[in-house]
Structure formats: structure tokens, C-alpha cells
XYZ file of N, CA, C and O in Angstrom:
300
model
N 0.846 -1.154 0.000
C 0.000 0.000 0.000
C 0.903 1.232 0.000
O 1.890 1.359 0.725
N 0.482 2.088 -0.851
C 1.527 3.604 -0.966
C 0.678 4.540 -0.748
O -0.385 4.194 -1.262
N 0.578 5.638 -0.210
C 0.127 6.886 -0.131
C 0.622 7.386 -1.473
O 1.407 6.888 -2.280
N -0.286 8.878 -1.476
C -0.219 9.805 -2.734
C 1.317 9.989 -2.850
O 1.975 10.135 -3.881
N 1.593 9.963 -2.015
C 3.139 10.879 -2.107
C 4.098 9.535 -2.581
O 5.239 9.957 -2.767
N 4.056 8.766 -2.716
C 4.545 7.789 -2.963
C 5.265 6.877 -2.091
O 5.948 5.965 -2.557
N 5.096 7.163 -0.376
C 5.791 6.681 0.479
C 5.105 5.186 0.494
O 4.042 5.191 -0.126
N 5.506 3.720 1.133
C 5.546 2.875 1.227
C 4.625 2.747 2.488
O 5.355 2.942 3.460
N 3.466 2.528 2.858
C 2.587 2.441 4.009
C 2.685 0.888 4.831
O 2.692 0.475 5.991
N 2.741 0.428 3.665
C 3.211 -1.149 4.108
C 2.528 -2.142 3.128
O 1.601 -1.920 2.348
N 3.309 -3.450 3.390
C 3.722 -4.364 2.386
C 2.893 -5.799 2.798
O 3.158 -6.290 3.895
N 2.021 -6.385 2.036
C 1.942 -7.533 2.414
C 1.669 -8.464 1.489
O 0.852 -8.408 0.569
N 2.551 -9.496 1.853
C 3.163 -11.042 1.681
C 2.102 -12.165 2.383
O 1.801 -12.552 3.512
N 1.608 -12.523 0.497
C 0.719 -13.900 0.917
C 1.470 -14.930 1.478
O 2.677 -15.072 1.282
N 0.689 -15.743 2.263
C 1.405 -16.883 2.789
C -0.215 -17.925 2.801
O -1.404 -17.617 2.714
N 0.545 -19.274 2.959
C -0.437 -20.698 2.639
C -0.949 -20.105 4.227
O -0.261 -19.320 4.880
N -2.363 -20.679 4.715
C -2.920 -20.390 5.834
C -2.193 -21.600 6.838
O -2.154 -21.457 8.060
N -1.759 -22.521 6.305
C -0.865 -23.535 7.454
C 0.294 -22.623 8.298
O 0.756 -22.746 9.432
N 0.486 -21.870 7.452
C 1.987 -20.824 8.314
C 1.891 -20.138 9.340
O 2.851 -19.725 9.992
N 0.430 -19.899 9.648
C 0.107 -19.026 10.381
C 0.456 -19.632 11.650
O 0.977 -20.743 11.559
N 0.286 -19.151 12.833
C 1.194 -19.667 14.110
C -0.322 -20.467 14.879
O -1.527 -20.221 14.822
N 0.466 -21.445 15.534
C -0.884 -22.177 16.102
C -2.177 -21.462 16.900
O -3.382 -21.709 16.848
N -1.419 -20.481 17.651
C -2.809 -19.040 18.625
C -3.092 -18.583 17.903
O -3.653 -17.640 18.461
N -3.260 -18.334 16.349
C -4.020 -17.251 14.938
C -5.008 -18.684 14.812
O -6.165 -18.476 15.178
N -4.697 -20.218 14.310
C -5.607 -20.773 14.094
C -6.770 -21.328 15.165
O -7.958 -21.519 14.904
N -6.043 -21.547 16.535
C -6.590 -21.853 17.463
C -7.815 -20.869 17.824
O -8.912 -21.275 18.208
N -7.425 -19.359 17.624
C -8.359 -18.537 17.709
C -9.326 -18.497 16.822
O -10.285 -18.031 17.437
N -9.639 -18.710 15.744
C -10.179 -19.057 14.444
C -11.406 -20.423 14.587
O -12.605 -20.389 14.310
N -10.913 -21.104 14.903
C -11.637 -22.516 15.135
C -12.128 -22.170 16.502
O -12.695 -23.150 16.986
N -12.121 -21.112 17.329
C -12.676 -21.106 18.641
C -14.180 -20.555 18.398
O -15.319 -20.836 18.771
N -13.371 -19.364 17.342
C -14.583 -17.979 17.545
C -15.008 -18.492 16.024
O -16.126 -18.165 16.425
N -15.159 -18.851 15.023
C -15.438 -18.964 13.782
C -15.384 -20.760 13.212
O -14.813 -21.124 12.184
N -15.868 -21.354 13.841
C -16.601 -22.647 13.895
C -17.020 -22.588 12.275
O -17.612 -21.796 11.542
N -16.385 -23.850 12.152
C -16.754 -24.492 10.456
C -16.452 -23.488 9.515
O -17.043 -23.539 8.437
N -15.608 -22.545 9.732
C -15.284 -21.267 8.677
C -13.914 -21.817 8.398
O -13.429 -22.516 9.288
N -13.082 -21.577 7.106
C -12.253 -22.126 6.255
C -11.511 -20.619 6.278
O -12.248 -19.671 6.008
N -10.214 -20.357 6.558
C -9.378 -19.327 6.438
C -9.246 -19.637 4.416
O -8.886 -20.601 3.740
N -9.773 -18.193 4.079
C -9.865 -17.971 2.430
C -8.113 -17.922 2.469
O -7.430 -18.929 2.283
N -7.764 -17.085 2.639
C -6.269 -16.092 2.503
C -5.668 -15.807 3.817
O -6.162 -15.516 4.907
N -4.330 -15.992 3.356
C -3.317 -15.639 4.783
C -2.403 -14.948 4.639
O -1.876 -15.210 3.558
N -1.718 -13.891 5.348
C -0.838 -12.814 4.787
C -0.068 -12.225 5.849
O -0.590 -12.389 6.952
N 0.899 -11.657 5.850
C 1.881 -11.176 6.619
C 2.284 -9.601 6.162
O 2.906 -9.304 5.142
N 1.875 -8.864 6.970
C 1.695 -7.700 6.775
C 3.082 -6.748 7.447
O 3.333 -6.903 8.642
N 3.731 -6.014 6.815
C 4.836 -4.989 7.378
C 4.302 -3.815 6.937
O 3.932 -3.532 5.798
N 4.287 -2.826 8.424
C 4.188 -1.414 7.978
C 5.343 -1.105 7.728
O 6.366 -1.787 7.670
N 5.043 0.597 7.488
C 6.529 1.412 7.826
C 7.349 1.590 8.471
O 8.372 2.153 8.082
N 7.150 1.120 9.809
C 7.573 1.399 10.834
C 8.254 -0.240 10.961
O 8.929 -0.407 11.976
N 8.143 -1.326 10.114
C 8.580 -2.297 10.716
C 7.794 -3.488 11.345
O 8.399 -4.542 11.537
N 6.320 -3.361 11.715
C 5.718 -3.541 12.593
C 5.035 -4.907 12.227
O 3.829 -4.694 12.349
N 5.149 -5.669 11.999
C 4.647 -7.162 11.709
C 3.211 -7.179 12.193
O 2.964 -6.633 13.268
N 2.314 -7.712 11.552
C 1.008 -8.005 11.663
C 0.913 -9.566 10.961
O 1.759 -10.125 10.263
N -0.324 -10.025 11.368
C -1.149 -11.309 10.269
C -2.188 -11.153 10.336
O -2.972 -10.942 11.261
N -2.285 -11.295 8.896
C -3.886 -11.169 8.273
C -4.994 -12.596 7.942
O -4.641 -13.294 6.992
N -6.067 -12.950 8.562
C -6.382 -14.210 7.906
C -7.796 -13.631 7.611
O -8.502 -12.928 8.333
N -8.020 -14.107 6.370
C -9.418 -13.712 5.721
C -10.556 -14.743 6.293
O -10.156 -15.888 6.079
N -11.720 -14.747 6.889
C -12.512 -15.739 7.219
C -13.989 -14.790 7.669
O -14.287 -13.899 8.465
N -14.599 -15.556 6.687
C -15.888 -15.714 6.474
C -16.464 -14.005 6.301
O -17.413 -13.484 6.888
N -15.412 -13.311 5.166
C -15.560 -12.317 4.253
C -14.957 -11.032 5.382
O -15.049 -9.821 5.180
N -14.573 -11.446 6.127
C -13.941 -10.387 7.589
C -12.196 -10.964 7.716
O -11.828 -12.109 7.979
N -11.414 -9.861 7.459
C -9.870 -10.145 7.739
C -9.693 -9.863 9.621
O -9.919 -8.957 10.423
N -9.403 -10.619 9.626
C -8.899 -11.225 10.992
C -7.393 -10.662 11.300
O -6.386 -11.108 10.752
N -7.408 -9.412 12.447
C -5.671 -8.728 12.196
C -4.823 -9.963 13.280
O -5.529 -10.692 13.977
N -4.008 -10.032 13.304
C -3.377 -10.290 14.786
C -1.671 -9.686 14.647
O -0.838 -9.372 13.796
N -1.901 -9.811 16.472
C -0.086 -9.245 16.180
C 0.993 -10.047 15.678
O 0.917 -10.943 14.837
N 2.027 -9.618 16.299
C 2.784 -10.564 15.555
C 3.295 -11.615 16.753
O 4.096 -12.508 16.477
N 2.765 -11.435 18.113
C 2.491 -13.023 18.861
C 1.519 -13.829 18.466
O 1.496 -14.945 18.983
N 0.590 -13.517 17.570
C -0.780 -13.899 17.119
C -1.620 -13.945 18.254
O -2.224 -14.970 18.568
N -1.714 -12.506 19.110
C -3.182 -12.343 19.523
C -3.844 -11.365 18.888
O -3.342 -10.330 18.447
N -5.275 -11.778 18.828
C -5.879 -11.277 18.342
C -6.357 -9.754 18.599
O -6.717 -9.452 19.737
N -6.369 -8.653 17.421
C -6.245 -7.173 17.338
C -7.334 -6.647 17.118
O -7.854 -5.765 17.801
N -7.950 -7.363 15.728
C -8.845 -6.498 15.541
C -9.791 -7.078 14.261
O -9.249 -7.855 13.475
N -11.126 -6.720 14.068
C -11.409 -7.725 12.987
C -11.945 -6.322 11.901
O -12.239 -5.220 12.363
N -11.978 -6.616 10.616
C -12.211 -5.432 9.801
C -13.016 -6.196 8.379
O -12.527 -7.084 7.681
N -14.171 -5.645 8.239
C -15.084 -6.038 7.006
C -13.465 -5.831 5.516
O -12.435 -5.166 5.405
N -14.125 -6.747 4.816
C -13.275 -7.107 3.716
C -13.359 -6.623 2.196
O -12.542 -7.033 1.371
């Protein structure tokens, strides 16, 4: 993602949904029963700042980069 100005906002890198760390899926199968992670992704801001993204059931799923869960955001 780039802003107007052309700076670099941050970068993200698909990954297979197996990569994701066991507390991203564990949380997933807790709160989202019989839902199938679509897409999985690894997100760097500007600052450096590691995130994961898992797409499920049309809502991206943020977590940090211990994989607890952050924040959920329509898709």
C-alpha cells in the first residue's frame, strides 16, 4: 500500500494459511466454527511492525505478531 506521495505504508506477503502460528488458528476454530481461512498474509508497515492477516468468512482477521488477536475489519 503507498500513499499519494509515494511513500511505502506497508507491504503484504501472501502466505499458505498452514503458516500461520498455532494461537491465529486456534483462535479461528474457537470464535469462527466451520469457517475455512480464504487467505493468509503477513503484513509490514513502515515502521517495521509485523502483523497477520487471515481472511474468514468475508472479515480479515488482524493479529499481532504473537498472534493475539487485534482487531477484525469487514473485507
Amino acid at each position: 500500500m503507498i500513499n499519494p506521495s509515494g511513500s511505502i505504508l506497508e507491504t503484504e506477503t501472501e502466505m499458505g494459511s498452514n503458516s500461520l502460528s498455532a494461537s491465529i488458528k486456534t483462535y479461528i476454530v474457537k470464535n469462527y466454527p466451520n469457517q475455512k481461512i480464504k487467505e493468509a498474509a503477513q503484513i509490514t508497515d513502515s515502521k517495521g511492525i509485523v502483523t497477520y492477516e487471515a481472511e474468514v468468512n468475508g472479515k480479515d482477521l488482524i493479529f499481532d505478531n504473537k498472534g493475539k488477536f487485534f482487531k477484525e475489519k469487514k473485507d
